Tab-separated table of C-alpha atoms in Angstrom:
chain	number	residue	atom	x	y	z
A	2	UNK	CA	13.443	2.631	26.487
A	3	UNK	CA	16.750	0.811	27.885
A	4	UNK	CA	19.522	3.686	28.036
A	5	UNK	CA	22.928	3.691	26.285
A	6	UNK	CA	25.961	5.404	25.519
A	7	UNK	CA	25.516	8.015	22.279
A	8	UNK	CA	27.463	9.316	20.138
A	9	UNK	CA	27.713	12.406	17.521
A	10	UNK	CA	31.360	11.643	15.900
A	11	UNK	CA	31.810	14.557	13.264
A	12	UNK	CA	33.844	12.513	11.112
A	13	UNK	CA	33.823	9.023	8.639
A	14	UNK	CA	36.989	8.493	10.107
A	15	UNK	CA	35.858	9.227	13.540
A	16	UNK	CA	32.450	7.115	13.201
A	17	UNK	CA	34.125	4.079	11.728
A	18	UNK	CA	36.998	4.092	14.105
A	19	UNK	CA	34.079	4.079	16.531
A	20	UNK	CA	31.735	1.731	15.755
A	21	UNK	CA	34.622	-0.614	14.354
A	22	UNK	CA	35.483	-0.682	18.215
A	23	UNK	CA	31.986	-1.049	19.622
A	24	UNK	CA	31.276	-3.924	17.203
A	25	UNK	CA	28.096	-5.670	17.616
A	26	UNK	CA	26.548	-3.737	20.429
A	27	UNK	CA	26.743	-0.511	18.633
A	28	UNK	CA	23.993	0.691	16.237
A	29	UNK	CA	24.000	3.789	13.720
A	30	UNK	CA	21.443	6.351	13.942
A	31	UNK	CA	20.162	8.041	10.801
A	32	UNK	CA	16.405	7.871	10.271
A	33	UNK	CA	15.756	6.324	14.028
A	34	UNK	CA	12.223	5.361	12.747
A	35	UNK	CA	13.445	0.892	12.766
A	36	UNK	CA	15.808	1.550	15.388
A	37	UNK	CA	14.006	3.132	18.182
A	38	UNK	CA	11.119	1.226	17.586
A	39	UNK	CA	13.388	-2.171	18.138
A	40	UNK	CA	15.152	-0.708	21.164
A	41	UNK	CA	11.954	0.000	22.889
A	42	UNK	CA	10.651	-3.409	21.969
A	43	UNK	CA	13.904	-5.156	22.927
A	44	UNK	CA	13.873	-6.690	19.929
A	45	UNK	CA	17.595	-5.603	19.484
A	46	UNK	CA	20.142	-5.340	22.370
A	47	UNK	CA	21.914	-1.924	21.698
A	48	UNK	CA	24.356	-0.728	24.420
A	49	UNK	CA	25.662	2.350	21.985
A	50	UNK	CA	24.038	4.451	19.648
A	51	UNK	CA	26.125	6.353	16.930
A	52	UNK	CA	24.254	8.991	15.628
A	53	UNK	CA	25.778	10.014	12.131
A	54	UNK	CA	23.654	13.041	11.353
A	55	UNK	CA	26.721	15.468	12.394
A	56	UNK	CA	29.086	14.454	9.707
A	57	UNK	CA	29.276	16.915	7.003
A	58	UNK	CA	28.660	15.648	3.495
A	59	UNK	CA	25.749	12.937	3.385
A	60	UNK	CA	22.562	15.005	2.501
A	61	UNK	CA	23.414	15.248	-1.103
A	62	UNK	CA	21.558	14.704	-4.201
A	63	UNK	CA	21.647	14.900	-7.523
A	64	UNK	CA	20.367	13.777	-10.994
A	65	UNK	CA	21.849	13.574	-14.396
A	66	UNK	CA	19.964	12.431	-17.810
A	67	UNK	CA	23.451	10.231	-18.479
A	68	UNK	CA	24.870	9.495	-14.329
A	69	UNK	CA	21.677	8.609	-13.109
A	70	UNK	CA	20.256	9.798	-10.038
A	71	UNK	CA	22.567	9.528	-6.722
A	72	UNK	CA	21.908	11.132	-2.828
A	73	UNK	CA	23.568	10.777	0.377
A	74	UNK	CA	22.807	8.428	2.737
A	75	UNK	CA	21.138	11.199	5.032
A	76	UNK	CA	18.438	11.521	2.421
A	77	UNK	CA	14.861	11.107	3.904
A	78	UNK	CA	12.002	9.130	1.959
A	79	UNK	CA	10.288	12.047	1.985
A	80	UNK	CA	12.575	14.044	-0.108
A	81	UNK	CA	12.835	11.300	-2.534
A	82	UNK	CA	9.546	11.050	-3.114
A	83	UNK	CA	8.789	14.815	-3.522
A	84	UNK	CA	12.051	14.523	-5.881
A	85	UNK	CA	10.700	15.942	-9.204
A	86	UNK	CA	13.512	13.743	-10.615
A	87	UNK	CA	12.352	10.615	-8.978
A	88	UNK	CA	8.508	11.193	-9.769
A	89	UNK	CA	9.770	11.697	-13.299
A	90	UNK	CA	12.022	9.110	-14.073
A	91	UNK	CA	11.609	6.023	-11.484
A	92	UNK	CA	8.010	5.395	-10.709
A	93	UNK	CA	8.901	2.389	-9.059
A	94	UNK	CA	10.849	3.926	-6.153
A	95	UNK	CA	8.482	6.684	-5.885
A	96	UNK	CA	6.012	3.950	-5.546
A	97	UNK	CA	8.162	2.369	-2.998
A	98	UNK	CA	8.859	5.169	-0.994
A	99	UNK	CA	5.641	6.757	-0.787
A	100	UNK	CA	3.997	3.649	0.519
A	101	UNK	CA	6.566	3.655	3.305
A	102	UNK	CA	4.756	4.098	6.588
A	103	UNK	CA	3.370	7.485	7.142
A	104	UNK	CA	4.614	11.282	6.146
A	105	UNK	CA	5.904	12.133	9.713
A	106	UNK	CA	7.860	8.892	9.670
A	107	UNK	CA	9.244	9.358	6.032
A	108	UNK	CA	9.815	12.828	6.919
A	109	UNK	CA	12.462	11.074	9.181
A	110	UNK	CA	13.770	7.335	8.056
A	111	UNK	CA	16.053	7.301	5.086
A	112	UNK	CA	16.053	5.185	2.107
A	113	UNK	CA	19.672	3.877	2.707
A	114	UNK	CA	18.392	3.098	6.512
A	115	UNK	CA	15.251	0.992	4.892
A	116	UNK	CA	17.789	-0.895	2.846
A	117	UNK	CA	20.303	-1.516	5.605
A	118	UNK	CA	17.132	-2.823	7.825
A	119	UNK	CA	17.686	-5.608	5.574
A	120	UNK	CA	13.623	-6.331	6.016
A	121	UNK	CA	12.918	-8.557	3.217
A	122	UNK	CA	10.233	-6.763	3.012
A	123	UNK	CA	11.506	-3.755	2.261
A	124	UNK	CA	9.990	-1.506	-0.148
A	125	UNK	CA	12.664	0.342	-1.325
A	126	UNK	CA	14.458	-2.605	-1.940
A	127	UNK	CA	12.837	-4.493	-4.997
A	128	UNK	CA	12.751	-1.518	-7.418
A	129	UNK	CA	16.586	-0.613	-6.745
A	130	UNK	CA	17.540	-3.922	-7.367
A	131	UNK	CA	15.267	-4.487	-10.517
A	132	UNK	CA	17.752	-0.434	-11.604
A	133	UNK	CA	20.618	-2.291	-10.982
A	134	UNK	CA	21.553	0.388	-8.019
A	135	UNK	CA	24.768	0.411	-5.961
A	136	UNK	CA	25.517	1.275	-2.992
A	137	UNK	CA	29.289	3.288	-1.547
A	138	UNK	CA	31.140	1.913	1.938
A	139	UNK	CA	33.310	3.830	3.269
A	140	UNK	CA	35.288	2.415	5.974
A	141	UNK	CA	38.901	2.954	7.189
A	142	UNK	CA	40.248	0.344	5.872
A	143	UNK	CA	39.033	1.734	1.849
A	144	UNK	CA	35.786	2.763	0.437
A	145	UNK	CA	34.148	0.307	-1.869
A	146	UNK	CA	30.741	0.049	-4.187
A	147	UNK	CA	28.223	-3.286	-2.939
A	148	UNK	CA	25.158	-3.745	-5.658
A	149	UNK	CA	22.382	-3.626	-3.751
A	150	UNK	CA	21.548	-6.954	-4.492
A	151	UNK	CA	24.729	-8.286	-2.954
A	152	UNK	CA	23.978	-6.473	0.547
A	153	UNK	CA	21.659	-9.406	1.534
A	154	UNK	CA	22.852	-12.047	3.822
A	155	UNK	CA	19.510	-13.365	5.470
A	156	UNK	CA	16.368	-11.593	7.297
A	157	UNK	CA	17.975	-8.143	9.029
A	158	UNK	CA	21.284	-9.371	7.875
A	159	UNK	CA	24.087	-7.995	5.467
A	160	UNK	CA	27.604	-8.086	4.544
A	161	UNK	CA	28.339	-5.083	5.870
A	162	UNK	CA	30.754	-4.988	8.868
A	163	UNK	CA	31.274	-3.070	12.294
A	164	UNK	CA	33.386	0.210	11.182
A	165	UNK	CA	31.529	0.213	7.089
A	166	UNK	CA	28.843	3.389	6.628
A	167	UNK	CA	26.909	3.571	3.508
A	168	UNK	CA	27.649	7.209	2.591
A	169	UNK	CA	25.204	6.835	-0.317
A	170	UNK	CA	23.680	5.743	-3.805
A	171	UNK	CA	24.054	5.232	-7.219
A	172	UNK	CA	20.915	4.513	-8.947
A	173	UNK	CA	21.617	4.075	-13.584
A	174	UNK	CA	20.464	6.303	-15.607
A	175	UNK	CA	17.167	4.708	-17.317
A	176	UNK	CA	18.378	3.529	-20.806
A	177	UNK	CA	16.287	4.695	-24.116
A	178	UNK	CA	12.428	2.911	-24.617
A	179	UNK	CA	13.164	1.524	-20.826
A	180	UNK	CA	10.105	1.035	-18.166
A	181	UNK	CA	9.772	0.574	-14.717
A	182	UNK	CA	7.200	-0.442	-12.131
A	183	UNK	CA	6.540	-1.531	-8.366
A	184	UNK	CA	3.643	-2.962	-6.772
A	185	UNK	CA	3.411	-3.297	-2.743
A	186	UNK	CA	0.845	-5.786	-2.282
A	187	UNK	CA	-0.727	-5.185	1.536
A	188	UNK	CA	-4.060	-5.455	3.215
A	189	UNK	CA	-4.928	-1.760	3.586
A	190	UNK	CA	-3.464	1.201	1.322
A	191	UNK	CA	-1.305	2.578	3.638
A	192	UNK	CA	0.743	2.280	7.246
A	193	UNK	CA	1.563	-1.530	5.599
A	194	UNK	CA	4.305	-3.830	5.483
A	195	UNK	CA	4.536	-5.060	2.064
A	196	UNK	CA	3.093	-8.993	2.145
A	197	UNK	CA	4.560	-9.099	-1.615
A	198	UNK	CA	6.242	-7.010	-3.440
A	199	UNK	CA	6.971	-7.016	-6.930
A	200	UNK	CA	9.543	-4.755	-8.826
A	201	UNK	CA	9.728	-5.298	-12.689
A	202	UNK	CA	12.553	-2.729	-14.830
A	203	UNK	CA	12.711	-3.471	-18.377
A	204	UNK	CA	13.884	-2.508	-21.908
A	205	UNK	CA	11.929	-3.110	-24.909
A	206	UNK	CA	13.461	-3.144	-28.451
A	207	UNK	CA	10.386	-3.011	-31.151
A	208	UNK	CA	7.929	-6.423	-30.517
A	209	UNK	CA	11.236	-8.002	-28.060
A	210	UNK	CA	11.736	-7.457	-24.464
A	211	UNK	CA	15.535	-6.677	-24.623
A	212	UNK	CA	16.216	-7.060	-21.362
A	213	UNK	CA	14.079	-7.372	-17.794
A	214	UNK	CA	15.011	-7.623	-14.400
A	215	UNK	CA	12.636	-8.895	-11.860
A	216	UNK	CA	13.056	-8.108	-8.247
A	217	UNK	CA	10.984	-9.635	-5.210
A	218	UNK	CA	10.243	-8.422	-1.853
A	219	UNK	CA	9.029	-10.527	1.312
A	220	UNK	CA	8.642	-13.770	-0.731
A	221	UNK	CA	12.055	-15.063	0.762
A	222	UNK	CA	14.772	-14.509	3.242
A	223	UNK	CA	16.111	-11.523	1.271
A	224	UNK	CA	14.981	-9.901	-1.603
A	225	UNK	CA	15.612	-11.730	-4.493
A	226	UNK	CA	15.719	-11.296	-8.424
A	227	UNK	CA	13.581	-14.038	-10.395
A	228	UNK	CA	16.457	-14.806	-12.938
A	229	UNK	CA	14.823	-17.827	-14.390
A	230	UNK	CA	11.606	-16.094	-14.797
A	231	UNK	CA	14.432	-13.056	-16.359
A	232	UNK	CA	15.448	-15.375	-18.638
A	233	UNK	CA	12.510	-16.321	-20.258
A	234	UNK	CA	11.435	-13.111	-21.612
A	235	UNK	CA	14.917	-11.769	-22.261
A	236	UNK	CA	14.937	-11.339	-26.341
A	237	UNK	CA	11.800	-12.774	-26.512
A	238	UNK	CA	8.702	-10.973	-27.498
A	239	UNK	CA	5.833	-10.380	-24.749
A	240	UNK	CA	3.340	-12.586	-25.923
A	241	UNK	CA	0.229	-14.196	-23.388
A	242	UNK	CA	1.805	-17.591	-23.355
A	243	UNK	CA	5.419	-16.211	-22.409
A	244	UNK	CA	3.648	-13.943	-19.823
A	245	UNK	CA	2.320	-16.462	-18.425
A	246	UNK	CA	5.125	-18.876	-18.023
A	247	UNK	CA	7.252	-15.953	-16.735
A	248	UNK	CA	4.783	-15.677	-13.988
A	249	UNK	CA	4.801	-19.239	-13.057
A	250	UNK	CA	8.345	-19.055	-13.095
A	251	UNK	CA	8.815	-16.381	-10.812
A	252	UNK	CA	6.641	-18.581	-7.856
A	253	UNK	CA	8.932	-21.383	-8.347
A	254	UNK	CA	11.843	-19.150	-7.622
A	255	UNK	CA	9.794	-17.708	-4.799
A	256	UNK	CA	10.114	-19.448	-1.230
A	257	UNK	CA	8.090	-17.422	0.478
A	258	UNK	CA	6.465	-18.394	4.654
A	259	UNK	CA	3.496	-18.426	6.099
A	260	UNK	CA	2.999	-15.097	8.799
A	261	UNK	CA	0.012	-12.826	10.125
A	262	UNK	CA	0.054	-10.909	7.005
A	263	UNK	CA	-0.557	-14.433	4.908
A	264	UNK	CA	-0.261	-18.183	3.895
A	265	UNK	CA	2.871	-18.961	1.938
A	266	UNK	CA	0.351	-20.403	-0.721
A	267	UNK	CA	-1.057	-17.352	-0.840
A	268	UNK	CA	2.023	-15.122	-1.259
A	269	UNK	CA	3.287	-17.902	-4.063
A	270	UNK	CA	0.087	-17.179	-5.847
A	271	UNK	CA	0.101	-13.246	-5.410
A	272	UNK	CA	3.643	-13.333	-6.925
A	273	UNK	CA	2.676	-14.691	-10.369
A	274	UNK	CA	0.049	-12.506	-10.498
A	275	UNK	CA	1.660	-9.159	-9.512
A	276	UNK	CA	4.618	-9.993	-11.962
A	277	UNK	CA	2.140	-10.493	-15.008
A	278	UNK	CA	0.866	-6.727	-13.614
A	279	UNK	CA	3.991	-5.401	-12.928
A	280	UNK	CA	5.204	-6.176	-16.760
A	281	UNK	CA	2.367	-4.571	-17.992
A	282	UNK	CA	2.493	-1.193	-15.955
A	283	UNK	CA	6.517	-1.474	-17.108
A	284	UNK	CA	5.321	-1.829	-20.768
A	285	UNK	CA	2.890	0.839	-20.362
A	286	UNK	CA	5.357	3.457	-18.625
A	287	UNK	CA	8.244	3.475	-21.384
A	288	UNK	CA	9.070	7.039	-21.656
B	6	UNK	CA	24.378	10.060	32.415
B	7	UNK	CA	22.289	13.775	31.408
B	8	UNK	CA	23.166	15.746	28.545
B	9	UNK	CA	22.128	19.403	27.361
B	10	UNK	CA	19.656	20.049	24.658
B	11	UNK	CA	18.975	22.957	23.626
B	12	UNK	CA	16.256	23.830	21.487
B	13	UNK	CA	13.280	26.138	20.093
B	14	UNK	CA	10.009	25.388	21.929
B	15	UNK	CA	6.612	27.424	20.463
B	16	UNK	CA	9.006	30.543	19.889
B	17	UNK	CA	10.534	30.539	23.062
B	18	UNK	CA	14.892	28.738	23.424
B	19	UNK	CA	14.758	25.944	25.392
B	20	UNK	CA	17.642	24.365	27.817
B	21	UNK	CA	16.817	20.693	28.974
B	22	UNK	CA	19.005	17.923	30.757
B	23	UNK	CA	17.800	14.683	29.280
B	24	UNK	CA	19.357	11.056	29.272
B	25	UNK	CA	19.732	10.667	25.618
B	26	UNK	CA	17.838	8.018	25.548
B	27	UNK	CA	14.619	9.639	26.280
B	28	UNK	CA	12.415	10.520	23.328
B	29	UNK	CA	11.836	13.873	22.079
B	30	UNK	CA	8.029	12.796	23.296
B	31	UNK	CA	8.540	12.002	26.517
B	32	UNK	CA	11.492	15.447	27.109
B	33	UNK	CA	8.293	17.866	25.552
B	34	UNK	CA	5.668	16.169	27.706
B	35	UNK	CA	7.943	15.715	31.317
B	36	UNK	CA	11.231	18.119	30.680
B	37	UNK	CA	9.082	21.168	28.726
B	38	UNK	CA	5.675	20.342	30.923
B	39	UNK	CA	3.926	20.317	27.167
B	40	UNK	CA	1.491	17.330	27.712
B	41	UNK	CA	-0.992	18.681	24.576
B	42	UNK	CA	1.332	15.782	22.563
B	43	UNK	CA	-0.291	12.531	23.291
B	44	UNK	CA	1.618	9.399	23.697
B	45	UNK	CA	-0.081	6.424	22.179
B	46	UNK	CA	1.350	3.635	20.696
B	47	UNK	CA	4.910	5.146	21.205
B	48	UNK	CA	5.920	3.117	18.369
B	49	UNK	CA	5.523	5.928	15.433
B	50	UNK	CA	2.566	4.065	14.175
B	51	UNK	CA	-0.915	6.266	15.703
B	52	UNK	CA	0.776	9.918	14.888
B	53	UNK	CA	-0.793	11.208	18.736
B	54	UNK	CA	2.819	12.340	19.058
B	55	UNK	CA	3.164	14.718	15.705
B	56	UNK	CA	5.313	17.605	16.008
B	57	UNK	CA	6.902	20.128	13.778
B	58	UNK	CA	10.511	19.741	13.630
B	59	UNK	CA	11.877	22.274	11.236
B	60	UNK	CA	8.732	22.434	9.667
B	61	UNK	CA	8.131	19.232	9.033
B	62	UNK	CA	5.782	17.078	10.993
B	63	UNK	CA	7.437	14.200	12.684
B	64	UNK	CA	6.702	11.509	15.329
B	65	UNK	CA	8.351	12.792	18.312
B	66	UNK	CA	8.243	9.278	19.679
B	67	UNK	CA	10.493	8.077	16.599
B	68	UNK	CA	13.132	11.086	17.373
B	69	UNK	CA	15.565	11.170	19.931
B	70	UNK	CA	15.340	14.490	22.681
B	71	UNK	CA	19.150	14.670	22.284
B	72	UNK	CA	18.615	14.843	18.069
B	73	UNK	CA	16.470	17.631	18.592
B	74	UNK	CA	19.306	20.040	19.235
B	75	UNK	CA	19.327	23.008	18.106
B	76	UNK	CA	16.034	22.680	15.758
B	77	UNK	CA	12.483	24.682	16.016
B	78	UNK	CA	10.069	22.897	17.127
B	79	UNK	CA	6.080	23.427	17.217
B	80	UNK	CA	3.653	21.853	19.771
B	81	UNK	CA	-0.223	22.060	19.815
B	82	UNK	CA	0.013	23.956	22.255
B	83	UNK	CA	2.178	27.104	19.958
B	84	UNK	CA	-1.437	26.934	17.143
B	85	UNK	CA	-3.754	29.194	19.287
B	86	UNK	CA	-3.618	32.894	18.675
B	87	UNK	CA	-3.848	33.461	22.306
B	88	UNK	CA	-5.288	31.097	25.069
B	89	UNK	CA	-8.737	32.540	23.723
B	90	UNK	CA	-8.402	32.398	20.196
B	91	UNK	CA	-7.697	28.991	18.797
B	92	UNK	CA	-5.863	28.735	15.519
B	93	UNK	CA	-8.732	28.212	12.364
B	94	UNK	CA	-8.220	24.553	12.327
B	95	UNK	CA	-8.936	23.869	15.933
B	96	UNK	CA	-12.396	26.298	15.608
B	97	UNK	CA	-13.395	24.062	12.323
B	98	UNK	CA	-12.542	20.629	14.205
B	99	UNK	CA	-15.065	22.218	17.123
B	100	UNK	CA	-17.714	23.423	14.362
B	101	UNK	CA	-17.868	19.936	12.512
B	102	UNK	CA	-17.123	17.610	15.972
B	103	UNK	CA	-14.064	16.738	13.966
B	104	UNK	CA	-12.725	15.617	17.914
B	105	UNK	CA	-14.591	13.267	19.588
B	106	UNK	CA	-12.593	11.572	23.125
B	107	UNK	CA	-9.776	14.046	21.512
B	108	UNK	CA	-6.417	11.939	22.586
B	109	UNK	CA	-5.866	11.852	18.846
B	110	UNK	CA	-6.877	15.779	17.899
B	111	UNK	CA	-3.705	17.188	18.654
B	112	UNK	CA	-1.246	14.749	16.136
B	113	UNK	CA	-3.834	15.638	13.791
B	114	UNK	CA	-4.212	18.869	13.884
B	115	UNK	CA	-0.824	19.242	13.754
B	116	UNK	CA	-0.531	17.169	10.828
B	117	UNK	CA	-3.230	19.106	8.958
B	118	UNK	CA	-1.518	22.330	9.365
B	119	UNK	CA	1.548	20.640	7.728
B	120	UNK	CA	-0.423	19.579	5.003
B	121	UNK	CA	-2.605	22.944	4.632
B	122	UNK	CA	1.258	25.006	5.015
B	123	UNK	CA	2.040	23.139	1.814
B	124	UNK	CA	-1.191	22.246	0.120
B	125	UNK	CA	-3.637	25.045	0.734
B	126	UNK	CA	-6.588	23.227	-1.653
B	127	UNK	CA	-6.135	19.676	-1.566
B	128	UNK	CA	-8.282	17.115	-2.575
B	129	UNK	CA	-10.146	14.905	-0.077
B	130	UNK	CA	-7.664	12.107	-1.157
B	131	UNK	CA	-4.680	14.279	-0.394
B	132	UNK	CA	-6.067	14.851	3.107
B	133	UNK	CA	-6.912	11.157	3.732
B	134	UNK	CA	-2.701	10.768	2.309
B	135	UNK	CA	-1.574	12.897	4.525
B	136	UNK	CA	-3.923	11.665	7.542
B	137	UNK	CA	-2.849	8.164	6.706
B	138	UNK	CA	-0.339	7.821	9.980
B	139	UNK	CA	-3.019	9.684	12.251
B	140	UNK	CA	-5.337	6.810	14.198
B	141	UNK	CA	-8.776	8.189	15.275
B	142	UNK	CA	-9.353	5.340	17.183
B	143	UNK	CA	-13.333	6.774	18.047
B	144	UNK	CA	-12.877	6.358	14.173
B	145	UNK	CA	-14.183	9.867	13.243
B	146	UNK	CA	-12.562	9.964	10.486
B	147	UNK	CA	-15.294	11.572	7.833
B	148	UNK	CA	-15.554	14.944	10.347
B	149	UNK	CA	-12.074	15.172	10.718
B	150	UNK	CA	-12.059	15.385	6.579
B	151	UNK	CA	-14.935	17.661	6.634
B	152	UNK	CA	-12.941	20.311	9.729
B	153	UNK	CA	-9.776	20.023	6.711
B	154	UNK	CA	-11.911	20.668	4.202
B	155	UNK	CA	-13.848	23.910	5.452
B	156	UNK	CA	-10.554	25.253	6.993
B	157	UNK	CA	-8.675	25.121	3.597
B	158	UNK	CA	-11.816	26.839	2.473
B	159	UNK	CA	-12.083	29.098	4.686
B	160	UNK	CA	-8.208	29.953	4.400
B	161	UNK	CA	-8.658	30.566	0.663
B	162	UNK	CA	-11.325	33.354	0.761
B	163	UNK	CA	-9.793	35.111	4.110
């Protein structure tokens, strides 16, 4: 592995300052399980690593029937998914999280690290988005709340800035007769990178599907949210033919590309079906 | 540039200079003379390198020697009862030829006694779960779920 300069600052304040400084060449540490792996590989030039495990105050977590559930940035995948909160209340990101490489490496990367990767494959990233979850930036210059949705600038790429640390997340509380689901579509069961992924939250209101949201992973340049598709079931009631042209809709909205893991064609197709499943495993989980 | 780690090896305190950008892996295996963790894909994805860290299996290729301050951690080589008395799992994984060229064996024997310290009667699913980021690239895998098996077994009616 190429060396560099590391750092433990003990502070926010200390680690923005820092890394606000650095810029570009400087990386934070949480997890280490993407950015180790891309320093060996040279897939990323990092002269300066800033490891941010020493600052008090980002291991937190906690769960309320009306806040919702929030933790620290510092959080492992591994604790989220053994989170009797979590397996109770969002299936989808336990889903997501437990399909995330293997237990020694969850036991180590952090959900706030996956979505920083800013992999649009990501699994943690469809169901979060389909919640409606938000993440906090602190930085010295003010702390502010990004949706996740909004983090998403292009493959590996986000709107966050030299100096900005996520210290954490907000996920909603899930609202009365709501559901949720997440499918990782892959060619083995596990120690996969998600060729689709499909994240479906919804609320249903008697024979209507009050509201949906529709979030989907490695079918484009981010993750995206299939608001057309949204739109078509929103206040409408979940009958075949509606099903069905929600499905269609959500490949148009898809522009997925063709890698090792599979054709575009082929990921197009996988994303109508998976959405169609995904709105019936959300139907069938309403608590 | 070196810096000081110090840390919990198999019971006994540790005090290492390491560049800090040298893996937890590579300070056991050429710092701590431990070479009973394998290095094989070095990329956290065949689990040759698992190590307890706190408890908790990790891939010591995925963690930095210098993060590894002031933690316990457990090597193959701290299982055995003495050098003649191999810890339960390592006599089943010899009994049902669980091990075949072995490079693998000691990530998953590790990785088995993290699942066994928290599961003591899983199901052959849960095993295969918690297996899932061990490679056996002789592909034994159906012996290495039978040694599991009989040692959880065996560990319920000692």
């Amino acid at each position: 592995m190429k060396s560099f300069d590391y750092h433990e600052p003990k502070s926010l304040e200390e680690a923005s300052s820092l890394l606000a400084e650095l810029g570009k060449p400087a990386s934070i540490i949480a997890g280490g399980t993407d950015l180790l792996v891309e320093i060996k590989e040279e897939l990323r030039a990092v002269s300066h690593v800033v490891n941010i495990k020493r600052i008090a105050g980002l291991d937190w977590k906690s769960w309320d029937p009306e806040k919702g559930l929030r933790f620290g940035t510092l959080v492992t995948a591994r604790e989220i998914e053994t989170w009797p909160a979590v397996v109770k209340h969002y299936p989808n990101l336990r889903t997501a999280v437990s399909l995330l490489g293997s237990i020694q490496v969850r036991n180590r990367a952090t959900v706030v690290g996956n979505i920083c990767r800013a992999s649009p494959s990501a699994d943690t990233i469809p169901p979060l988005i389909a919640d409606g979850a938000e993440l906090t930036v602190y930085s010295n210059a003010g702390e502010r709340v990004i949706p996740v949705e909004e983090l998403f600038t292009g493959p590996g790429k986000t709107v966050l800035v030299p100096g900005d640390i996520v210290t954490g997340i907000h996920v909603p509380a899930p609202r009365a007769r709501s559901g949720r689901a997440y499918i990782k579509h892959g060619r083995r069961k596990a120690m996969e990178l998600a060729t689709v992924g499909v994240a479906v939250s919804l609320e249903r209101d008697g024979d209507t599907c009050a509201d949906i949201r529709i979030a989907l992973g490695a079918v484009a340049a981010t993750p995206i949210r299939a608001r057309t598709a949204e739109a078509l079931l929103r206040g409408r009631s979940l009958d075949d033919d509606t099903l069905a042209a929600v499905a269609e809709t959500a490949m148009q909205e898809s522009t997925p590309i063709s890698n090792v893991r599979a054709s575009a064609a082929y990921r197009r197709e996988m994303v109508g079906v998976l959405t169609r499943r995904a709105i019936g495993m959300a139907m069938g989980g309403i608590q | 540039m070196k810096l000081i780690v110090t840390m919990t090896v198999n019971g006994e305190e540790r005090e290492l200079a390491i560049p800090p950008s040298r893996t937890l892996l590579d300070v056991l295996r050429n710092e701590g003379g431990l070479t009973g963790t394998k290095k094989g894909c070095d990329v956290g994805d065949c689990g040759a390198c698992t190590v307890m860290m706190d408890g908790k299996p990790v891939n010591a290729c995925l963690v930095l020697g210098i993060e590894a301050e002031g933690t316990v951690i457990e090597t193959i080589e701290g299982l055995q009862h003495a050098p003649d008395r191999p810890h339960l799992l390592q006599e089943k994984f010899m009994e049902h030829g669980g091990s075949q060229c072995g490079f693998c064996t000691p990530g998953i024997v590790m990785m088995a006694k993290a699942l066994l310290d928290e599961n003591p009667d899983p199901t052959d699913d849960e095993i295969r779960f918690a297996l899932a980021g061990n490679i056996c690239r002789c592909t034994g895998y159906t012996k290495i779920i039978d040694a599991v098996r009989a040692t959880a077994e065996t560990m319920r009616t000692q």
